[in-house]
CSV table of N, CA, C and O in Angstrom, one decimal:
chain,number,residue,atom,x,y,z
A,140,MET,N,-26.5,13.1,-16.7
A,140,MET,CA,-25.9,14.2,-17.7
A,140,MET,C,-24.3,14.6,-17.9
A,140,MET,O,-24.3,13.5,-16.6
A,141,ARG,N,-23.5,14.6,-18.4
A,141,ARG,CA,-22.4,14.2,-18.5
A,141,ARG,C,-22.0,15.4,-19.5
A,141,ARG,O,-22.2,16.0,-20.5
A,142,LYS,N,-21.0,16.2,-18.7
A,142,LYS,CA,-20.4,17.5,-18.7
A,142,LYS,C,-18.6,17.8,-19.1
A,142,LYS,O,-18.5,17.0,-17.5
A,143,THR,N,-18.2,17.6,-20.2
A,143,THR,CA,-16.7,18.3,-19.9
A,143,THR,C,-16.2,19.6,-19.6
A,143,THR,O,-16.9,20.4,-20.1
A,144,PHE,N,-15.0,19.6,-19.0
A,144,PHE,CA,-14.4,20.7,-18.4
A,144,PHE,C,-12.5,20.9,-19.2
A,144,PHE,O,-12.2,19.9,-18.5
A,145,GLY,N,-12.2,22.0,-19.7
A,145,GLY,CA,-11.4,21.9,-20.3
A,145,GLY,C,-10.3,23.7,-19.3
A,145,GLY,O,-11.2,24.1,-18.9
A,146,THR,N,-9.1,23.4,-19.5
A,146,THR,CA,-8.4,24.6,-19.2
A,146,THR,C,-7.6,24.8,-20.5
A,146,THR,O,-6.6,26.3,-20.3
A,147,GLY,N,-7.7,24.5,-21.7
A,147,GLY,CA,-7.1,24.6,-22.8
A,147,GLY,C,-5.5,24.2,-22.9
A,147,GLY,O,-4.5,24.7,-23.7
A,148,SER,N,-5.3,23.0,-22.1
A,148,SER,CA,-4.1,22.9,-21.7
A,148,SER,C,-4.0,22.1,-23.4
A,148,SER,O,-4.6,21.4,-23.9
A,149,THR,N,-2.6,21.9,-23.6
A,149,THR,CA,-1.8,21.3,-24.9
A,149,THR,C,-2.4,19.8,-24.8
A,149,THR,O,-2.7,18.9,-25.7
A,150,TRP,N,-1.7,19.5,-23.2
A,150,TRP,CA,-2.0,17.8,-23.3
A,150,TRP,C,-3.5,17.4,-23.2
A,150,TRP,O,-3.5,16.2,-24.0
A,151,GLU,N,-4.2,18.4,-22.5
A,151,GLU,CA,-6.1,17.6,-23.3
A,151,GLU,C,-6.3,17.2,-24.5
A,151,GLU,O,-6.5,16.3,-24.8
A,152,GLU,N,-5.8,18.3,-25.2
A,152,GLU,CA,-6.0,17.3,-26.8
A,152,GLU,C,-5.2,16.6,-27.2
A,152,GLU,O,-5.4,15.6,-28.1
A,153,LYS,N,-3.6,17.0,-27.1
A,153,LYS,CA,-2.6,16.4,-27.3
A,153,LYS,C,-2.6,14.6,-27.2
A,153,LYS,O,-2.8,13.8,-27.6
A,154,VAL,N,-3.8,14.2,-25.6
A,154,VAL,CA,-3.6,13.0,-25.1
A,154,VAL,C,-4.9,13.2,-25.0
A,154,VAL,O,-5.2,10.9,-25.0
A,155,GLY,N,-6.1,13.9,-25.6
A,155,GLY,CA,-7.4,12.9,-25.5
A,155,GLY,C,-7.8,12.5,-24.1
A,155,GLY,O,-9.2,11.9,-23.9
A,156,TYR,N,-8.3,13.8,-23.1
A,156,TYR,CA,-9.2,13.9,-21.8
A,156,TYR,C,-9.2,15.1,-21.7
A,156,TYR,O,-9.1,16.1,-22.2
A,157,SER,N,-10.6,15.2,-20.7
A,157,SER,CA,-11.2,16.8,-20.1
A,157,SER,C,-10.3,16.4,-18.8
A,157,SER,O,-9.9,15.7,-17.8
A,158,ARG,N,-9.8,18.4,-18.8
A,158,ARG,CA,-9.4,18.4,-17.2
A,158,ARG,C,-10.0,17.6,-16.0
A,158,ARG,O,-10.3,17.4,-14.6
A,159,ALA,N,-11.8,18.1,-16.5
A,159,ALA,CA,-12.9,17.6,-15.4
A,159,ALA,C,-13.7,17.1,-16.6
A,159,ALA,O,-14.2,17.5,-17.3
A,160,VAL,N,-14.6,15.8,-15.7
A,160,VAL,CA,-15.4,15.5,-16.0
A,160,VAL,C,-16.4,15.3,-14.9
A,160,VAL,O,-17.0,14.6,-14.1
A,161,GLN,N,-17.8,16.1,-15.1
A,161,GLN,CA,-18.8,15.8,-14.5
A,161,GLN,C,-20.4,14.8,-14.8
A,161,GLN,O,-21.0,14.7,-16.1
A,162,VAL,N,-20.3,14.4,-14.3
A,162,VAL,CA,-22.0,12.7,-14.5
A,162,VAL,C,-22.5,13.1,-12.9
A,162,VAL,O,-22.0,12.7,-11.9
A,163,ASP,N,-23.1,13.7,-13.5
A,163,ASP,CA,-24.7,14.1,-12.8
A,163,ASP,C,-24.6,15.1,-11.4
A,163,ASP,O,-23.6,16.4,-11.9
A,164,ASN,N,-24.4,14.9,-10.5
A,164,ASN,CA,-23.7,15.6,-9.6
A,164,ASN,C,-22.2,15.0,-8.9
A,164,ASN,O,-21.9,15.7,-7.8
A,165,THR,N,-21.2,14.4,-9.9
A,165,THR,CA,-20.1,14.3,-9.2
A,165,THR,C,-19.3,14.4,-10.4
A,165,THR,O,-19.3,14.8,-11.2
A,166,LEU,N,-18.1,15.6,-9.2
A,166,LEU,CA,-17.4,15.9,-10.5
A,166,LEU,C,-15.6,14.9,-10.3
A,166,LEU,O,-14.9,15.0,-9.3
A,167,TYR,N,-15.3,14.5,-11.2
A,167,TYR,CA,-14.0,14.2,-11.4
A,167,TYR,C,-13.0,14.7,-12.2
A,167,TYR,O,-12.7,15.3,-13.1
A,168,ILE,N,-11.6,14.8,-11.3
A,168,ILE,CA,-10.8,15.8,-11.9
A,168,ILE,C,-9.5,15.5,-12.1
A,168,ILE,O,-8.9,14.8,-11.6
A,169,SER,N,-9.1,15.6,-13.2
A,169,SER,CA,-7.9,15.0,-13.7
A,169,SER,C,-6.7,15.3,-13.1
A,169,SER,O,-6.8,16.2,-12.3
A,170,ALA,N,-5.4,14.2,-13.1
A,170,ALA,CA,-4.3,14.3,-12.2
A,170,ALA,C,-3.4,15.6,-12.9
A,170,ALA,O,-3.9,15.5,-13.9
A,171,THR,N,-3.6,16.6,-11.9
A,171,THR,CA,-3.1,17.7,-11.9
A,171,THR,C,-1.6,18.2,-11.6
A,171,THR,O,-1.2,18.5,-10.5
A,172,ALA,N,-0.7,18.7,-12.2
A,172,ALA,CA,0.5,18.9,-12.2
A,172,ALA,C,0.7,20.4,-11.8
A,172,ALA,O,-0.3,21.2,-12.1
A,173,ALA,N,1.9,21.1,-11.1
A,173,ALA,CA,2.3,22.1,-11.1
A,173,ALA,C,3.0,23.5,-12.3
A,173,ALA,O,3.5,23.9,-11.6
A,174,SER,N,1.9,23.0,-13.3
A,174,SER,CA,2.2,23.5,-14.4
A,174,SER,C,1.8,25.2,-15.2
A,174,SER,O,0.7,24.9,-14.7
A,175,GLY,N,2.3,25.9,-15.0
A,175,GLY,CA,2.6,27.4,-15.3
A,175,GLY,C,2.7,27.7,-16.7
A,175,GLY,O,3.3,27.2,-17.4
A,176,ASP,N,2.6,29.0,-16.9
A,176,ASP,CA,2.6,29.6,-18.3
A,176,ASP,C,4.3,29.4,-19.0
A,176,ASP,O,4.3,29.2,-19.8
A,177,ASP,N,5.1,29.4,-17.4
A,177,ASP,CA,6.2,29.5,-17.5
A,177,ASP,C,7.0,28.4,-17.4
A,177,ASP,O,7.9,27.8,-16.5
A,178,GLY,N,6.1,27.3,-17.0
A,178,GLY,CA,6.6,25.5,-16.4
A,178,GLY,C,6.4,25.7,-15.9
A,178,GLY,O,5.3,26.0,-15.0
A,179,VAL,N,7.1,24.4,-15.0
A,179,VAL,CA,6.7,24.0,-13.5
A,179,VAL,C,7.0,25.2,-12.5
A,179,VAL,O,7.9,25.9,-12.6
A,180,VAL,N,5.8,25.2,-11.8
A,180,VAL,CA,5.7,26.7,-10.5
A,180,VAL,C,6.7,25.7,-9.5
A,180,VAL,O,5.6,24.5,-8.8
A,181,GLY,N,7.5,26.2,-8.7
A,181,GLY,CA,7.8,25.3,-7.6
A,181,GLY,C,8.9,24.8,-7.1
A,181,GLY,O,8.8,23.4,-8.4
A,182,GLN,N,9.9,24.8,-6.7
A,182,GLN,CA,10.6,23.3,-6.9
A,182,GLN,C,10.8,22.1,-5.7
A,182,GLN,O,11.7,21.8,-5.5
A,183,ASP,N,9.9,23.0,-4.4
A,183,ASP,CA,9.5,21.9,-3.1
A,183,ASP,C,8.0,21.3,-3.7
A,183,ASP,O,7.2,21.9,-4.2
A,184,PHE,N,7.9,20.3,-2.5
A,184,PHE,CA,6.9,19.0,-2.5
A,184,PHE,C,5.4,20.5,-2.0
A,184,PHE,O,4.2,20.4,-2.4
A,185,TYR,N,6.2,21.1,-1.2
A,185,TYR,CA,4.8,22.4,-0.9
A,185,TYR,C,4.4,23.3,-1.5
A,185,TYR,O,3.1,23.5,-1.8
A,186,THR,N,4.9,23.5,-2.1
A,186,THR,CA,5.1,25.2,-3.4
A,186,THR,C,3.9,24.2,-4.2
A,186,THR,O,3.2,24.6,-4.6
A,187,GLN,N,4.7,23.4,-4.6
A,187,GLN,CA,3.2,22.8,-5.5
A,187,GLN,C,2.5,22.3,-5.9
A,187,GLN,O,1.9,22.3,-6.3
A,188,THR,N,2.7,22.0,-4.0
A,188,THR,CA,0.9,21.3,-3.5
A,188,THR,C,-0.1,22.2,-3.4
A,188,THR,O,-0.9,22.5,-4.1
A,189,ARG,N,0.9,23.8,-2.8
A,189,ARG,CA,-0.1,24.7,-3.1
A,189,ARG,C,-0.7,25.1,-4.3
A,189,ARG,O,-2.0,25.5,-4.1
A,190,TYR,N,0.1,25.3,-5.5
A,190,TYR,CA,-0.5,25.8,-6.5
A,190,TYR,C,-1.0,24.7,-7.4
A,190,TYR,O,-2.1,25.4,-7.4
A,191,ILE,N,-1.2,23.6,-7.3
A,191,ILE,CA,-2.3,22.9,-7.7
A,191,ILE,C,-3.6,22.9,-7.4
A,191,ILE,O,-4.9,23.1,-8.0
A,192,LEU,N,-3.4,23.1,-5.8
A,192,LEU,CA,-4.7,23.4,-5.4
A,192,LEU,C,-5.6,24.6,-5.8
A,192,LEU,O,-6.5,24.3,-5.5
A,193,GLU,N,-4.3,25.4,-5.8
A,193,GLU,CA,-5.3,26.7,-6.2
A,193,GLU,C,-5.6,26.9,-7.6
A,193,GLU,O,-6.9,26.9,-7.8
A,194,LYS,N,-5.3,25.9,-8.9
A,194,LYS,CA,-5.5,25.5,-9.9
A,194,LYS,C,-6.5,24.5,-9.8
A,194,LYS,O,-7.8,24.9,-10.3
A,195,LEU,N,-6.4,23.6,-8.9
A,195,LEU,CA,-7.8,22.7,-9.0
A,195,LEU,C,-9.0,23.9,-8.1
A,195,LEU,O,-10.1,23.5,-8.8
A,196,GLY,N,-9.0,24.7,-7.5
A,196,GLY,CA,-9.7,25.3,-7.3
A,196,GLY,C,-10.5,26.1,-7.7
A,196,GLY,O,-11.9,26.4,-8.2
A,197,ALA,N,-9.8,26.2,-8.9
A,197,ALA,CA,-10.9,27.3,-10.2
A,197,ALA,C,-11.4,26.5,-10.8
A,197,ALA,O,-12.4,26.4,-11.3
A,198,VAL,N,-11.0,24.8,-11.1
A,198,VAL,CA,-11.3,24.1,-11.9
A,198,VAL,C,-12.7,23.6,-11.2
A,198,VAL,O,-13.9,23.5,-12.1
A,199,LEU,N,-12.8,23.4,-9.8
A,199,LEU,CA,-14.1,23.5,-9.2
A,199,LEU,C,-15.2,24.3,-9.4
A,199,LEU,O,-16.3,23.9,-9.7
A,200,ALA,N,-14.8,25.6,-9.2
A,200,ALA,CA,-15.4,26.8,-9.4
A,200,ALA,C,-16.0,26.9,-11.1
A,200,ALA,O,-17.3,27.2,-11.3
A,201,ASP,N,-15.3,26.4,-11.7
A,201,ASP,CA,-15.7,26.7,-13.2
A,201,ASP,C,-16.8,25.7,-13.5
A,201,ASP,O,-17.8,25.8,-14.3
A,202,ALA,N,-16.6,24.2,-12.4
A,202,ALA,CA,-17.8,23.5,-12.8
A,202,ALA,C,-18.9,23.8,-11.4
A,202,ALA,O,-20.2,22.9,-11.8
A,203,GLY,N,-18.9,24.8,-11.3
A,203,GLY,CA,-20.0,24.9,-10.1
A,203,GLY,C,-19.4,24.3,-8.6
A,203,GLY,O,-20.8,24.4,-8.0
A,204,PHE,N,-18.7,23.9,-7.9
A,204,PHE,CA,-17.9,23.4,-7.6
A,204,PHE,C,-17.4,23.7,-6.2
A,204,PHE,O,-16.9,25.3,-6.6
A,205,ASP,N,-16.9,23.4,-4.9
A,205,ASP,CA,-16.2,24.0,-3.9
A,205,ASP,C,-15.3,23.1,-3.6
A,205,ASP,O,-15.8,22.1,-3.1
A,206,TYR,N,-14.5,23.6,-2.8
A,206,TYR,CA,-13.3,22.4,-1.8
A,206,TYR,C,-14.1,21.8,-1.3
A,206,TYR,O,-13.8,20.8,-0.8
A,207,ALA,N,-15.3,22.2,-0.8
A,207,ALA,CA,-16.2,21.6,0.4
A,207,ALA,C,-17.0,20.7,-0.2
A,207,ALA,O,-17.6,19.4,0.8
A,208,ASP,N,-17.1,20.4,-1.9
A,208,ASP,CA,-17.4,19.4,-2.0
A,208,ASP,C,-16.6,18.3,-2.4
A,208,ASP,O,-17.1,17.5,-2.8
A,209,VAL,N,-15.1,18.5,-2.1
A,209,VAL,CA,-14.2,17.6,-3.0
A,209,VAL,C,-14.5,16.0,-1.4
A,209,VAL,O,-14.3,16.2,-0.1
A,210,VAL,N,-15.0,14.9,-2.3
A,210,VAL,CA,-14.8,13.9,-1.2
A,210,VAL,C,-14.2,12.8,-1.4
A,210,VAL,O,-13.9,11.9,-0.4
A,211,GLN,N,-12.9,13.1,-1.9
A,211,GLN,CA,-11.6,12.4,-2.4
A,211,GLN,C,-10.5,12.9,-2.7
A,211,GLN,O,-11.0,14.0,-4.2
A,212,SER,N,-9.8,12.6,-2.1
A,212,SER,CA,-8.1,13.5,-2.7
A,212,SER,C,-6.8,12.2,-3.0
A,212,SER,O,-7.0,11.8,-2.0
A,213,LYS,N,-6.7,12.5,-4.3
A,213,LYS,CA,-4.8,11.7,-4.0
A,213,LYS,C,-3.9,12.6,-4.5
A,213,LYS,O,-4.1,13.3,-5.5
A,214,LEU,N,-2.9,12.0,-3.9
A,214,LEU,CA,-1.5,12.8,-4.0
A,214,LEU,C,-0.3,11.6,-4.5
A,214,LEU,O,-0.4,10.9,-4.0
A,215,TYR,N,-0.1,11.9,-5.7
A,215,TYR,CA,1.0,11.4,-6.1
A,215,TYR,C,2.6,11.8,-6.2
A,215,TYR,O,2.6,13.3,-7.0
A,216,LEU,N,3.1,11.3,-5.3
A,216,LEU,CA,4.7,12.0,-4.7
A,216,LEU,C,5.7,11.2,-5.6
A,216,LEU,O,5.7,10.1,-5.5
A,217,THR,N,6.5,12.0,-6.4
A,217,THR,CA,7.8,10.9,-6.5
A,217,THR,C,9.0,10.8,-5.4
A,217,THR,O,9.5,10.0,-5.4
A,218,ASP,N,8.5,11.6,-4.8
A,218,ASP,CA,9.4,11.3,-3.5
A,218,ASP,C,8.6,11.0,-1.9
A,218,ASP,O,8.1,12.0,-1.4
A,219,ILE,N,8.2,10.0,-1.8
A,219,ILE,CA,7.4,10.0,-0.3
A,219,ILE,C,7.7,10.4,0.9
A,219,ILE,O,7.1,10.5,1.7
A,220,SER,N,9.0,10.6,0.9
A,220,SER,CA,9.5,11.2,2.1
A,220,SER,C,9.2,12.4,2.2
A,220,SER,O,9.4,12.8,3.2
A,221,GLN,N,8.5,13.3,1.2
A,221,GLN,CA,8.3,14.1,1.3
A,221,GLN,C,6.7,14.5,1.7
A,221,GLN,O,6.1,15.5,1.3
A,222,TRP,N,6.3,13.4,2.1
A,222,TRP,CA,4.7,13.2,2.6
A,222,TRP,C,4.2,14.6,3.3
A,222,TRP,O,3.3,15.5,3.1
A,223,GLU,N,5.2,14.9,4.2
A,223,GLU,CA,4.7,15.8,5.4
A,223,GLU,C,4.5,17.0,5.1
A,223,GLU,O,3.6,17.7,4.9
A,224,GLU,N,5.1,17.6,3.9
A,224,GLU,CA,5.1,18.6,3.0
A,224,GLU,C,4.5,19.1,2.0
A,224,GLU,O,3.4,19.9,2.3
A,225,ALA,N,4.0,18.4,1.4
A,225,ALA,CA,3.0,17.8,0.9
A,225,ALA,C,1.2,17.7,1.7
A,225,ALA,O,0.7,18.7,1.2
A,226,GLY,N,1.6,17.2,2.7
A,226,GLY,CA,0.4,17.4,3.4
A,226,GLY,C,0.0,18.2,3.8
A,226,GLY,O,-1.1,18.6,4.3
A,227,ARG,N,1.0,19.1,4.4
A,227,ARG,CA,1.0,20.4,5.2
A,227,ARG,C,0.0,21.3,4.1
A,227,ARG,O,-1.4,22.0,4.5
A,228,ALA,N,0.2,21.4,3.3
A,228,ALA,CA,-0.2,22.1,1.9
A,228,ALA,C,-1.6,21.8,1.9
A,228,ALA,O,-2.6,22.3,2.3
A,229,HIS,N,-2.1,20.6,1.8
A,229,HIS,CA,-3.1,19.5,1.5
A,229,HIS,C,-4.0,20.2,2.7
A,229,HIS,O,-4.9,20.3,2.5
A,230,GLY,N,-3.3,20.1,4.4
A,230,GLY,CA,-4.0,20.4,5.4
A,230,GLY,C,-4.5,21.7,5.5
A,230,GLY,O,-5.6,22.2,6.1
A,231,GLU,N,-3.9,22.9,4.9
A,231,GLU,CA,-4.3,24.1,5.1
A,231,GLU,C,-5.7,24.1,3.9
A,231,GLU,O,-6.6,25.2,4.2
A,232,VAL,N,-5.9,23.5,3.1
A,232,VAL,CA,-7.0,23.8,1.9
A,232,VAL,C,-7.8,22.8,2.9
A,232,VAL,O,-8.8,23.2,2.8
A,233,PHE,N,-7.9,21.9,3.2
A,233,PHE,CA,-9.0,20.3,3.6
A,233,PHE,C,-9.0,20.5,5.0
A,233,PHE,O,-9.4,18.8,4.9
A,234,GLY,N,-8.6,20.7,6.1
A,234,GLY,CA,-8.3,20.5,7.1
A,234,GLY,C,-9.4,20.6,7.5
A,234,GLY,O,-10.0,19.5,8.8
A,235,GLY,N,-10.4,21.0,7.7
A,235,GLY,CA,-11.6,21.2,8.1
A,235,GLY,C,-12.7,20.5,6.9
A,235,GLY,O,-14.1,20.0,7.6
A,236,ILE,N,-12.6,19.7,5.8
A,236,ILE,CA,-13.2,19.1,5.0
A,236,ILE,C,-13.3,17.6,5.0
A,236,ILE,O,-14.2,16.9,5.4
A,237,ARG,N,-11.8,17.3,5.4
A,237,ARG,CA,-11.1,16.0,5.9
A,237,ARG,C,-11.7,15.2,4.2
A,237,ARG,O,-12.6,14.2,4.7
A,238,PRO,N,-11.4,15.4,3.3
A,238,PRO,CA,-12.1,14.1,2.4
A,238,PRO,C,-11.0,13.0,2.7
A,238,PRO,O,-10.0,12.6,2.9
A,239,ALA,N,-11.5,11.8,2.0
A,239,ALA,CA,-10.8,10.3,1.7
A,239,ALA,C,-9.7,11.0,0.9
A,239,ALA,O,-9.6,11.6,0.0
A,240,LEU,N,-8.3,10.1,1.7
A,240,LEU,CA,-7.1,10.7,0.9
A,240,LEU,C,-6.2,9.6,1.1
A,240,LEU,O,-6.1,8.7,1.4
A,241,ALA,N,-5.7,9.7,-0.6
A,241,ALA,CA,-4.4,8.6,-0.9
A,241,ALA,C,-3.0,9.4,-0.9
A,241,ALA,O,-3.5,10.1,-1.5
A,242,LEU,N,-2.1,8.8,-0.4
A,242,LEU,CA,-0.6,9.5,-0.5
A,242,LEU,C,0.2,8.2,-1.6
A,242,LEU,O,0.3,7.1,-0.9
A,243,VAL,N,0.1,8.4,-2.6
A,243,VAL,CA,1.0,7.4,-3.4
A,243,VAL,C,2.2,7.8,-4.3
A,243,VAL,O,2.4,9.4,-4.6
A,244,HIS,N,3.1,6.8,-3.9
A,244,HIS,CA,4.5,7.3,-4.2
A,244,HIS,C,4.4,6.2,-5.8
A,244,HIS,O,4.4,5.9,-6.3
A,245,VAL,N,5.1,7.2,-6.3
A,245,VAL,CA,5.1,7.0,-8.3
A,245,VAL,C,6.5,7.4,-8.9
A,245,VAL,O,7.0,8.0,-7.6
A,246,LEU,N,6.9,7.1,-10.0
A,246,LEU,CA,8.1,7.0,-10.9
A,246,LEU,C,8.4,8.4,-11.2
A,246,LEU,O,7.2,9.4,-11.0
A,247,PRO,N,9.1,9.2,-11.4
A,247,PRO,CA,9.1,11.0,-11.8
A,247,PRO,C,7.9,10.7,-12.9
A,247,PRO,O,7.8,9.6,-13.7
A,248,PHE,N,7.5,11.9,-13.3
A,248,PHE,CA,6.8,12.1,-14.0
A,248,PHE,C,7.4,12.6,-15.4
A,248,PHE,O,8.4,12.3,-16.0
A,249,LEU,N,6.8,12.8,-16.6
A,249,LEU,CA,7.4,13.2,-17.6
A,249,LEU,C,8.1,14.1,-18.0
A,249,LEU,O,9.5,14.2,-18.5
A,250,ASP,N,8.0,15.4,-16.8
A,250,ASP,CA,9.0,16.3,-16.8
A,250,ASP,C,9.6,16.0,-15.2
A,250,ASP,O,8.5,16.1,-14.3
A,251,PRO,N,10.8,15.8,-15.6
A,251,PRO,CA,11.3,15.1,-13.7
A,251,PRO,C,10.9,16.6,-12.8
A,251,PRO,O,11.3,16.3,-11.7
A,252,LYS,N,11.0,18.0,-13.2
A,252,LYS,CA,10.6,19.0,-12.4
A,252,LYS,C,9.3,19.0,-11.8
A,252,LYS,O,9.3,19.5,-10.5
A,253,MET,N,8.2,18.0,-12.2
A,253,MET,CA,7.0,17.9,-11.3
A,253,MET,C,7.3,17.1,-10.4
A,253,MET,O,8.0,15.7,-10.4
A,254,LEU,N,6.9,17.4,-9.1
A,254,LEU,CA,7.1,16.4,-8.4
A,254,LEU,C,6.0,15.7,-7.7
A,254,LEU,O,5.5,15.0,-6.5
A,255,VAL,N,4.5,16.3,-7.6
A,255,VAL,CA,3.2,16.4,-7.5
A,255,VAL,C,2.8,16.2,-8.4
A,255,VAL,O,2.1,16.9,-9.5
A,256,GLU,N,1.4,15.5,-8.1
A,256,GLU,CA,0.3,15.4,-9.0
A,256,GLU,C,-0.9,15.4,-7.9
A,256,GLU,O,-0.5,14.5,-7.2
A,257,ILE,N,-2.5,16.4,-8.6
A,257,ILE,CA,-3.4,16.0,-7.7
A,257,ILE,C,-4.8,14.8,-8.6
A,257,ILE,O,-4.7,16.0,-9.7
A,258,GLU,N,-5.4,14.6,-7.9
A,258,GLU,CA,-6.3,14.1,-8.6
A,258,GLU,C,-7.6,14.5,-7.5
A,258,GLU,O,-7.2,14.1,-6.8
A,259,LEU,N,-8.6,14.6,-7.7
A,259,LEU,CA,-9.8,15.0,-7.0
A,259,LEU,C,-11.6,14.4,-7.6
A,259,LEU,O,-11.5,14.2,-8.6
A,260,VAL,N,-12.0,14.3,-6.7
A,260,VAL,CA,-13.4,13.8,-6.9
A,260,VAL,C,-14.5,14.4,-5.8
A,260,VAL,O,-14.2,14.9,-4.9
A,261,ALA,N,-15.2,15.2,-6.8
A,261,ALA,CA,-16.1,16.3,-6.0
A,261,ALA,C,-17.5,15.5,-6.2
A,261,ALA,O,-18.0,15.0,-7.1
A,262,GLN,N,-18.5,15.8,-5.2
A,262,GLN,CA,-19.8,15.6,-5.2
A,262,GLN,C,-20.7,16.4,-4.5
A,262,GLN,O,-20.6,17.0,-3.4
A,263,LYS,N,-21.6,16.6,-5.5
A,263,LYS,CA,-22.8,17.8,-4.3
A,263,LYS,C,-23.9,16.6,-3.8
A,263,LYS,O,-24.1,16.0,-4.6
A,264,SER,N,-24.4,17.6,-2.4
A,264,SER,CA,-25.5,16.7,-1.9
A,264,SER,C,-27.0,16.9,-3.3
A,264,SER,O,-27.3,18.1,-3.5
A,265,VAL,N,-27.4,15.9,-2.9
A,265,VAL,CA,-28.3,15.4,-3.6
A,265,VAL,C,-30.1,16.1,-2.7
A,265,VAL,O,-30.0,15.4,-1.6
A,266,ASN,N,-30.5,17.0,-2.9
A,266,ASN,CA,-31.3,17.6,-2.0
A,266,ASN,C,-33.0,17.2,-2.6
A,266,ASN,O,-33.5,16.6,-3.3
């Protein structure tokens, strides 16, 4: 089974991707930035990371998943020296779940106000 999920973002249609794709019991969520209705939300790594994780919580829920189902998390940071601030926000959500994690230093995103993008993989247990 393959199912796609969108958020209505203009980027999804323009670039040709889905916010998330479910294949059987696994959900792959595209890298997501702190973009809101009025532009980028937050001016620091902590705030953007928290906002993104809240957005991704809604994507997980829409697909019938939860934070507890997340098995891998990738944080893409434009300034790796700020990893502790992004990590603090990530730990507030995933501290008890402890998915596999990658912290990746990247060049600036399309919008230089975007400091963080997060990509998740979630998997439901098969009983």
